[in-house]
Every structure is written in C-alpha cells, then in structure tokens.
mmCIF file of C-alpha atoms and ligand atoms in Angstrom:
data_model
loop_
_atom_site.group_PDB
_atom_site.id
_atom_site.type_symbol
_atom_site.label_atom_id
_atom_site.label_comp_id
_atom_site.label_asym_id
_atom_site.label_seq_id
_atom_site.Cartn_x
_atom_site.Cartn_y
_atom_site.Cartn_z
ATOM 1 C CA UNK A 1451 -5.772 250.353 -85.849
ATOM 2 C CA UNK A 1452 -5.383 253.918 -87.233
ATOM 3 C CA UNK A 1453 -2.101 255.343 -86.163
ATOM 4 C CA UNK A 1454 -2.451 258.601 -87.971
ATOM 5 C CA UNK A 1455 -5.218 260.434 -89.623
ATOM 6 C CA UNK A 1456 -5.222 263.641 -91.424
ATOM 7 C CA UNK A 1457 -8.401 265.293 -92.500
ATOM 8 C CA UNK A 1458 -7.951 268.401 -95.026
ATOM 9 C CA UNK A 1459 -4.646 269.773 -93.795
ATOM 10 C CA UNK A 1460 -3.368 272.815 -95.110
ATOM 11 C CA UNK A 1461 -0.169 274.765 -94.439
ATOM 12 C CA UNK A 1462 0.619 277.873 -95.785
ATOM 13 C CA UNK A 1463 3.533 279.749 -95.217
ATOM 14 C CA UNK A 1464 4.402 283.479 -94.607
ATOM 15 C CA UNK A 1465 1.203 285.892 -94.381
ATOM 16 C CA UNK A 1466 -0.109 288.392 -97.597
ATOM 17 C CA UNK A 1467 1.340 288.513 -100.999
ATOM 18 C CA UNK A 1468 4.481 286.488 -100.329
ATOM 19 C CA UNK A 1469 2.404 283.600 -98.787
ATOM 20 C CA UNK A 1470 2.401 280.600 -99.846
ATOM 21 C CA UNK A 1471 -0.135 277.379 -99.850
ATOM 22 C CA UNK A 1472 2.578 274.273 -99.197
ATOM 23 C CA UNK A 1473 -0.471 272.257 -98.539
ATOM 24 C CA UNK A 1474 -3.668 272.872 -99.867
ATOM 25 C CA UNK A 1475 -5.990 269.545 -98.181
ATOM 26 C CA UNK A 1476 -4.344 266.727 -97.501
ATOM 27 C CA UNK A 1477 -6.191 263.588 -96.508
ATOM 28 C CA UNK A 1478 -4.995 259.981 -95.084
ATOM 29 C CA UNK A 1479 -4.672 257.336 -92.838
ATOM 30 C CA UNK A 1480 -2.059 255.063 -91.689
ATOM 31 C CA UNK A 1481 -2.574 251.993 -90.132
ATOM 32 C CA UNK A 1482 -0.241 250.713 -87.377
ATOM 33 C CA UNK A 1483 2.497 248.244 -88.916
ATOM 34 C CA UNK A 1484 2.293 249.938 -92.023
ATOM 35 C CA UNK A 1485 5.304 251.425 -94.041
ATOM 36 C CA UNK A 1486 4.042 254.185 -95.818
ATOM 37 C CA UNK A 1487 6.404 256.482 -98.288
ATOM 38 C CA UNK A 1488 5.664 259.611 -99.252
ATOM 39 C CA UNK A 1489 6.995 260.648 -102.624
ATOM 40 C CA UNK A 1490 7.105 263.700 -105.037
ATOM 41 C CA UNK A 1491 9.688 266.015 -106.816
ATOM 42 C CA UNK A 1492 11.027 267.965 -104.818
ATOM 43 C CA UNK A 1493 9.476 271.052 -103.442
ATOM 44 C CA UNK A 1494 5.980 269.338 -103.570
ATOM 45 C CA UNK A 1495 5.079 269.398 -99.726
ATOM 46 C CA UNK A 1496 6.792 265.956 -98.215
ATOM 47 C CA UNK A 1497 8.898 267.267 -95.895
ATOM 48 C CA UNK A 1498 5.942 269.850 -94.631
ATOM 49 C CA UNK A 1499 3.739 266.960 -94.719
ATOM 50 C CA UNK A 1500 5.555 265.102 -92.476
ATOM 51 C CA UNK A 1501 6.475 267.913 -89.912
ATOM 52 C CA UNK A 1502 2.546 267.940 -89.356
ATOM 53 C CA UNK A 1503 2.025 264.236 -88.886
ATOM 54 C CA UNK A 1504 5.035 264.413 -86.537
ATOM 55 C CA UNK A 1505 3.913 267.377 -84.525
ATOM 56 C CA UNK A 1506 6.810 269.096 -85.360
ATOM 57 C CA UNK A 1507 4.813 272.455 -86.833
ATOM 58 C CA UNK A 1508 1.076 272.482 -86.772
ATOM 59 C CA UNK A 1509 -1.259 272.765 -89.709
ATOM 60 C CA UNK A 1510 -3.044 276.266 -91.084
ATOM 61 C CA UNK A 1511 -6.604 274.283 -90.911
ATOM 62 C CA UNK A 1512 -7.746 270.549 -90.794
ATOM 63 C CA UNK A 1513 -7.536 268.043 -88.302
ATOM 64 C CA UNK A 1514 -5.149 265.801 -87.376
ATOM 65 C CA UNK A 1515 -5.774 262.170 -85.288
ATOM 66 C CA UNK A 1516 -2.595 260.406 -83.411
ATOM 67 C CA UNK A 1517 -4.251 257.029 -82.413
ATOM 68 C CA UNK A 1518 -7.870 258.161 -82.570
ATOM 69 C CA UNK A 1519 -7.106 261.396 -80.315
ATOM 70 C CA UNK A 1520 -7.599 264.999 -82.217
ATOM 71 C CA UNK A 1521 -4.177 266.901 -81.358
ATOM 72 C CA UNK A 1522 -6.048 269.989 -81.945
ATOM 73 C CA UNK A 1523 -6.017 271.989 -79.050
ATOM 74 C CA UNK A 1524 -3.207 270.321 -76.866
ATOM 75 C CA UNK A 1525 -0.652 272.209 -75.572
ATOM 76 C CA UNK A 1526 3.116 272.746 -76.796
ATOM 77 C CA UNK A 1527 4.026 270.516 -73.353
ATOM 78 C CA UNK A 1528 1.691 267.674 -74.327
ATOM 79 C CA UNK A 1529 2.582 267.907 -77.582
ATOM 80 C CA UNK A 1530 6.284 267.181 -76.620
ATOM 81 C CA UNK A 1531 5.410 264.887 -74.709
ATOM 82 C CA UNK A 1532 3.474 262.803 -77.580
ATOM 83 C CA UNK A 1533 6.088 262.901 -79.734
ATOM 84 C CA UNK A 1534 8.669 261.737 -77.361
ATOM 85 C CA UNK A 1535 6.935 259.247 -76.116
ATOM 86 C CA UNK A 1536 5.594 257.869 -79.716
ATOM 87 C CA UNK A 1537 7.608 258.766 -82.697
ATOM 88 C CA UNK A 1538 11.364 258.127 -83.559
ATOM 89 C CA UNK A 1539 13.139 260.423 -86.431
ATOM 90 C CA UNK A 1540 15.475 259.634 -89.068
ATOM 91 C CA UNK A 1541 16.673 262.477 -91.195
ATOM 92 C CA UNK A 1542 18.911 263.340 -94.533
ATOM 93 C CA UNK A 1543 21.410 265.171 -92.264
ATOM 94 C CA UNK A 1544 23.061 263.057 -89.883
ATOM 95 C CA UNK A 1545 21.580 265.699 -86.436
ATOM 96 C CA UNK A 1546 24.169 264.551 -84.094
ATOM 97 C CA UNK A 1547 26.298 266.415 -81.223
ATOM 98 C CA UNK A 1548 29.938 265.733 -82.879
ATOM 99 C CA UNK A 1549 31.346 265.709 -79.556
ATOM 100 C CA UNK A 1550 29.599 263.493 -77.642
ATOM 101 C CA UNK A 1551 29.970 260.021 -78.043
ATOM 102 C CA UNK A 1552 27.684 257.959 -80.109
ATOM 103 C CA UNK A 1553 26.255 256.531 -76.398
ATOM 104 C CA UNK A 1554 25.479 259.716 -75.306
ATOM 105 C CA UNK A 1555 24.021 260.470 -78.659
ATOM 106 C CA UNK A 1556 21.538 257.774 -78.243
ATOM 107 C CA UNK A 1557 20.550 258.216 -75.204
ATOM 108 C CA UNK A 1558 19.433 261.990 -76.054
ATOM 109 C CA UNK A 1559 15.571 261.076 -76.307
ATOM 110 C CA UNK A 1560 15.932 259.260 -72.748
ATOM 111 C CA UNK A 1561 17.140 262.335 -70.790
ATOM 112 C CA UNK A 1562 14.107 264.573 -71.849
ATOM 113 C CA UNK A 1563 11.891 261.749 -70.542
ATOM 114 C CA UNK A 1564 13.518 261.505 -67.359
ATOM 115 C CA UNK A 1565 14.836 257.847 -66.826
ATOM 116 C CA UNK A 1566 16.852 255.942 -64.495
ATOM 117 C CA UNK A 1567 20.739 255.568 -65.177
ATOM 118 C CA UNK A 1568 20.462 252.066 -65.045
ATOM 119 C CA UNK A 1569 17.136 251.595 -67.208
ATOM 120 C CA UNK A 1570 18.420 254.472 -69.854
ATOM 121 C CA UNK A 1571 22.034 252.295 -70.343
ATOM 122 C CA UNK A 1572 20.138 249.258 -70.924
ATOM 123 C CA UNK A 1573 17.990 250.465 -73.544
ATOM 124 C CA UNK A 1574 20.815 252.590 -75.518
ATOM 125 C CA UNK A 1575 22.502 249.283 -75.208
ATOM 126 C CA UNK A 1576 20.063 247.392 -77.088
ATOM 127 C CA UNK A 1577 19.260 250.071 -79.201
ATOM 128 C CA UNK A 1578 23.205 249.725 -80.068
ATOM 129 C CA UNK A 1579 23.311 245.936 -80.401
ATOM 130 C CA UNK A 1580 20.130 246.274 -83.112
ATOM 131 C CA UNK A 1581 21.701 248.877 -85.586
ATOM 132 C CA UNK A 1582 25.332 246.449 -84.866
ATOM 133 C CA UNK A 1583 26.761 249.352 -83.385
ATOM 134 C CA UNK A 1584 28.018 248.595 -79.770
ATOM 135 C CA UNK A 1585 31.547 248.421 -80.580
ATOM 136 C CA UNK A 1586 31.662 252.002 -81.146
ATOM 137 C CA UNK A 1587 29.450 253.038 -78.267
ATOM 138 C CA UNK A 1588 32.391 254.888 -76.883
ATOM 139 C CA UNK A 1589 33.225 256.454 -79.997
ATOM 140 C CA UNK A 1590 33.185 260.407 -80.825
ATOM 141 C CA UNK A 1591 30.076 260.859 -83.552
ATOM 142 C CA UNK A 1592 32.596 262.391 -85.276
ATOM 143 C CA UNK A 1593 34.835 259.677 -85.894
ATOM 144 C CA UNK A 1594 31.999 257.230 -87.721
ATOM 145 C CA UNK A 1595 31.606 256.701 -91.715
ATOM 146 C CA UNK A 1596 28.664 258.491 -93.220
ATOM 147 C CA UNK A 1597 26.348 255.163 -92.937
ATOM 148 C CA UNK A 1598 27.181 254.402 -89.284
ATOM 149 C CA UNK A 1599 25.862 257.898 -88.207
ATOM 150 C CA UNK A 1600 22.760 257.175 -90.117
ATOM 151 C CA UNK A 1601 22.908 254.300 -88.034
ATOM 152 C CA UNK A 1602 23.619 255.646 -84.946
ATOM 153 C CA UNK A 1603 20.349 258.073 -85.807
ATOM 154 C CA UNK A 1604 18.257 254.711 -86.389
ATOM 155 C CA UNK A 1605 19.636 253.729 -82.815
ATOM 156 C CA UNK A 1606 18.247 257.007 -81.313
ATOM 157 C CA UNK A 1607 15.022 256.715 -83.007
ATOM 158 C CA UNK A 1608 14.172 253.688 -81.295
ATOM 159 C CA UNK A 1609 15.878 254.432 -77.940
ATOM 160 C CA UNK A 1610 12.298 255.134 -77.017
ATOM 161 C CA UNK A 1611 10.429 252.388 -78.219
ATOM 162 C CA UNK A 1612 8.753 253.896 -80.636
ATOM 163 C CA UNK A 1613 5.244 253.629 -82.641
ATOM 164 C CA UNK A 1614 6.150 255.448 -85.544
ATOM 165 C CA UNK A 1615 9.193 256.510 -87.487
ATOM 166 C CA UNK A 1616 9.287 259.587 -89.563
ATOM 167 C CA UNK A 1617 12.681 259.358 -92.116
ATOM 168 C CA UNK A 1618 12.856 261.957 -94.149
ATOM 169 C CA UNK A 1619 15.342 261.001 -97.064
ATOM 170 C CA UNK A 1620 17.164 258.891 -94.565
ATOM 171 C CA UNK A 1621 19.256 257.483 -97.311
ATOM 172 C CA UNK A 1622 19.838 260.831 -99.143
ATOM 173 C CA UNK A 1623 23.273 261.161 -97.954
ATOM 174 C CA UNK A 1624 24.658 257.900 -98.297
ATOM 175 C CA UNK A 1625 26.074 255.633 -101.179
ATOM 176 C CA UNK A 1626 23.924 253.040 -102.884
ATOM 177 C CA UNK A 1627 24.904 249.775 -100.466
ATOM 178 C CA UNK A 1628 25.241 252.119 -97.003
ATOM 179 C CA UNK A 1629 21.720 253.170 -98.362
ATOM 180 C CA UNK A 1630 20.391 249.837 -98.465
ATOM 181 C CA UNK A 1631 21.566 248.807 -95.298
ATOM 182 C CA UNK A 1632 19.783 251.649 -93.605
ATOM 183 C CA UNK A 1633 16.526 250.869 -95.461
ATOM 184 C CA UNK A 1634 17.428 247.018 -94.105
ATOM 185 C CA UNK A 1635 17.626 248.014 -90.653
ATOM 186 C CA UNK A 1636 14.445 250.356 -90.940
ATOM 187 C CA UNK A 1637 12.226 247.485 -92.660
ATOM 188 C CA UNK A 1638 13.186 244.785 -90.356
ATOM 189 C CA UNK A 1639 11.921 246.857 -87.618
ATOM 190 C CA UNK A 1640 8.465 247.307 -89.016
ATOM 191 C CA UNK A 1641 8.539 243.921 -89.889
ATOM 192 C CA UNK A 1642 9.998 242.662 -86.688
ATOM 193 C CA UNK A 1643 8.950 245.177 -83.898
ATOM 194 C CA UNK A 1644 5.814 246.291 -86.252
ATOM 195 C CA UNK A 1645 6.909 249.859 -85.904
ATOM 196 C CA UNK A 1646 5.290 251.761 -88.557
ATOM 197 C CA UNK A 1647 7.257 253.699 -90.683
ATOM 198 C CA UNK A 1648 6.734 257.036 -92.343
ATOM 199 C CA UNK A 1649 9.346 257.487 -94.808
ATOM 200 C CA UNK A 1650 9.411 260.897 -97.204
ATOM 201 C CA UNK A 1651 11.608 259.963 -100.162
ATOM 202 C CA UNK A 1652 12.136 260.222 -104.005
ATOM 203 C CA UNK A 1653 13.881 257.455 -104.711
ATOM 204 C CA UNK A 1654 11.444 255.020 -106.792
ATOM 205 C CA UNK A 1655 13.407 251.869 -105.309
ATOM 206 C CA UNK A 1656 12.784 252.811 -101.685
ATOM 207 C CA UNK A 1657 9.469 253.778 -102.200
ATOM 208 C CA UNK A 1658 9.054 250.616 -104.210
ATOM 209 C CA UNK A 1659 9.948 248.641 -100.356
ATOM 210 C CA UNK A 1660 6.668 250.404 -99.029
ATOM 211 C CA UNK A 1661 3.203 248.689 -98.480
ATOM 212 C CA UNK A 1662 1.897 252.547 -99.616
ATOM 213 C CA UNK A 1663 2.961 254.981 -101.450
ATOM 214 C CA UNK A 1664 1.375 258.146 -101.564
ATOM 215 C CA UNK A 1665 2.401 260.763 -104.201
ATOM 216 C CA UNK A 1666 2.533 264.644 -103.401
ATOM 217 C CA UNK A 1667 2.152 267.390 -106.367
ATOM 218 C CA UNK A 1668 1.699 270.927 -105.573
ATOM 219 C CA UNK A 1669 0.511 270.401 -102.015
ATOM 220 C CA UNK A 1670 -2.187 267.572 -102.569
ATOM 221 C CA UNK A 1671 -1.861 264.235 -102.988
ATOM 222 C CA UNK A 1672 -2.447 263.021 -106.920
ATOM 223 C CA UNK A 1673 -1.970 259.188 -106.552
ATOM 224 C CA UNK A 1674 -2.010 256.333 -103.731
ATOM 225 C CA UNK A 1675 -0.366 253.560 -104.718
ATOM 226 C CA UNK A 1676 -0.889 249.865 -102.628
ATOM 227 C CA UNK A 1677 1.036 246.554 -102.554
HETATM 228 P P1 ADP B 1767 9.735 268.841 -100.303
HETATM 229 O O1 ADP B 1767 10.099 268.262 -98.987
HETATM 230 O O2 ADP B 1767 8.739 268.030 -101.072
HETATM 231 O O3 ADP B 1767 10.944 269.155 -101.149
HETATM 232 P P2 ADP B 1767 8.835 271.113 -98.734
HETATM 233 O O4 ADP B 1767 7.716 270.570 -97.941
HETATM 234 O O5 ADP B 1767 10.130 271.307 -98.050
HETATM 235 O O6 ADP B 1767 9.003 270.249 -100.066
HETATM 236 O O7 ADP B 1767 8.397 272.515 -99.334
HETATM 237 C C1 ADP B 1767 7.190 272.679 -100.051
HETATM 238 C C2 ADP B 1767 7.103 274.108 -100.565
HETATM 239 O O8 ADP B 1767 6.986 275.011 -99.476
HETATM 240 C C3 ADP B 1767 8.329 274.545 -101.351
HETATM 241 O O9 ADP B 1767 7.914 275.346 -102.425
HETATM 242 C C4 ADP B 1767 9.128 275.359 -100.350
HETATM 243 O O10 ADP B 1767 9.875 276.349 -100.993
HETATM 244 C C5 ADP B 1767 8.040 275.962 -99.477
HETATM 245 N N1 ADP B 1767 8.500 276.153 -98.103
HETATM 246 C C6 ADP B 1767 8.975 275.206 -97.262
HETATM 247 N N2 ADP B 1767 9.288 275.716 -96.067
HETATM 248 C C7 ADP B 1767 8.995 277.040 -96.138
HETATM 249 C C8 ADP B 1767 9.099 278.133 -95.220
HETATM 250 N N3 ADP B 1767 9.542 277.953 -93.972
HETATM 251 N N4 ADP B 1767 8.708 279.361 -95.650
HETATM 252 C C9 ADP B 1767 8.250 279.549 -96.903
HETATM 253 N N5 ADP B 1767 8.127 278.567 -97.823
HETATM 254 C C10 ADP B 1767 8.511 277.328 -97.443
HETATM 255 MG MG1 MG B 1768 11.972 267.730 -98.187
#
C-alpha cells in the first residue's frame, strides 16, 4: 500500500522579489513499512519537504495523497486530526515541557485525542517500557541525559500508535553511540511494528540504514537510491 504520495509539490516562501522557490516539483511515493531517508546539504528543502508530507504547512501547488485520500481541500480541524491520529514526530531539538515529567510528556498526543485515564496510562506505559524508559516515568524532562529525551520523544511519537514517523535529524544532537541507539529503537519499530519511517537526515550512515534514500538539491529531488 501507498502511505504517502506527492505529485509536483512546490513551496515557495515569502511573496514578490524576496520570494523564494524551497520546492520547485517534488514527486514520490512511500509504501507502508518502508523507511525512507531524505538527504541533502543543508538548506536543500528536507525539512520543508517533510513539513508537507506531515501536514504540518501545506504546499504552494501539487497534490498530496495520505493513504490514497487527496488532503487537498480538508480543513485545518481534519487536518489535525489526521496527523494525530497517523503520524508520530521525532525532531533535532529535544520539544519537551521541562517541567512536566517525562509521563506527562508522553502522554501529550493522548490528551488532544481525548482518552480515558485508564486507557491513556496504559499506553504511555508501554510506550515507556519500549524506549526502556519506565524507571524515569516520574522524572522532570529536565533531569534526563541528552539521549534519554530523544528517547522520551520516540516514546511520544508512538503514544498514538502511529503509521508513520517523521524524524527530522533525530540524531543531530546526540553523540555517536546515544545516536545509534535512537536509530536502534526507530528501526526496530519499522521492523517490528512495520511503522514506516520518514527520516530527513545528512548523515550518510543513517541514511545508509534506509530501504530508500531520496536525495534533495535545490528543491527537487536529483537521485533515488534503493536497497
Ligand atoms: P534543509 O532542511 O534541507 O536544511 P529547509 O527546508 O529548512 O532546508 O530550507 C530550504 C530553503 O528554504 C533554505 O534556503 C531556507 O533558507 C529557506 N526557508 C526555509 N524556511 C523558510 C521560511 N520560513 N521563509 C523563507 N525561507 C525559508
Ligand atoms: Mg532541515
């Protein structure tokens, strides 16, 4: 099955003179199960690339297909409501609420969709026990290395049972083994849960993990690379 299809996305940013074409016709598809990374220096588009598969901004033109369904034309609400239900995030900064404690953190995604108590614990707790983070479930955010927030992220992307993650340089911040723990963790659950995986990088190694790689230059993509 085809998770994701673009069709001849553009984005360009700001309006006149100072505008500028981030994207200028992008096409692909992703199949479900797949891990897919997209690579490129930086300032090529990967990060704008991905904000449009993940409904997170919308395209200037083209088309866009979540699971066979155009996107074009739904509202902001249903929109939301895709993306909560179906995609997971991962990204370079560890977006956390220092405060709270790395439970609540988790269970973030499940408040917006409006769960049972009972049914939200349960899944934060397994969510927890798959990164090997319930110890510090009661735990400030604050108070974890650098490699256990990225893991505490991972546990929040998959809260929701997700089809897809999006990382976006998830292992950008982190040393070379935290790194490749996180990319562990985020490869056994495409293998095991077959969660695809979206993963913007530009580290060769990680990209090298992928079944795809797809290369971004100037906005378009110059090379697609399989296993
Ligand atoms: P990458 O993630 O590959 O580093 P981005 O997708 O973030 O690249 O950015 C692609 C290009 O678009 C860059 O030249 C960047 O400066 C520009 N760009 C990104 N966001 C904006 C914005 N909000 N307004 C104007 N230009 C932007
Ligand atoms: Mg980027």
């Amino acid at each position: 099955m085809i998770v994701l299809e673009a069709r001849n996305l553009t984005r360009v940013y700001g309006k006149g003179e100072s505008s500028f074409n981030a994207l200028k016709g992008i096409d692909l598809k992703i199949r479900e199960g797949d891990s897919v990374a997209i690579v490129g220096k930086s300032g090529s588009g990967k990060s704008t690339l991905m904000h449009l598969l993940a409904l997170l901004d919308q395209p200037t033109s083209g088309e866009l297909f979540l699971m066979g369904q155009n996107v074009k034309g739904k509202k902001a609400s249903e929109l939301n409501h895709l993306r909560n239900e179906t995609f997971g995030f991962v990204f370079q900064q560890f977006f956390m609420n220092a405060k709270d404690t790395v439970h609540e953190n988790v269970m973030l995604p499940l408040k917006i969709n409006g769960m049972r108590r009972s049914q939200r614990k349960k899944l934060v707790d397994e969510a927890l026990q798959a990164v090997e983070l319930s110890e510090k479930s009661k735990n400030k955010a604050t108070d974890l290395s650098g490699g256990q927030k990225q893991r505490v992220c991972i546990a929040r992307a998959i809260v929701n049972k997700p089809k897809i993650i999006f990382a976006d340089e998830p292992t950008g911040n982190l040393d070379s083994t935290t790194g490749q723990k996180v990319e562990d963790l985020l490869f056994g659950l495409n293998k095991k849960e077959n969660i695809t995986l979206v993963i913007v990088t530009h580290d060769p190694e990680l990209a090298d993990r992928c079944d795809r790689q797809i290369h971004i230059k100037d906005g378009l993509v110059i090379e697609e690379v399989e296993k």
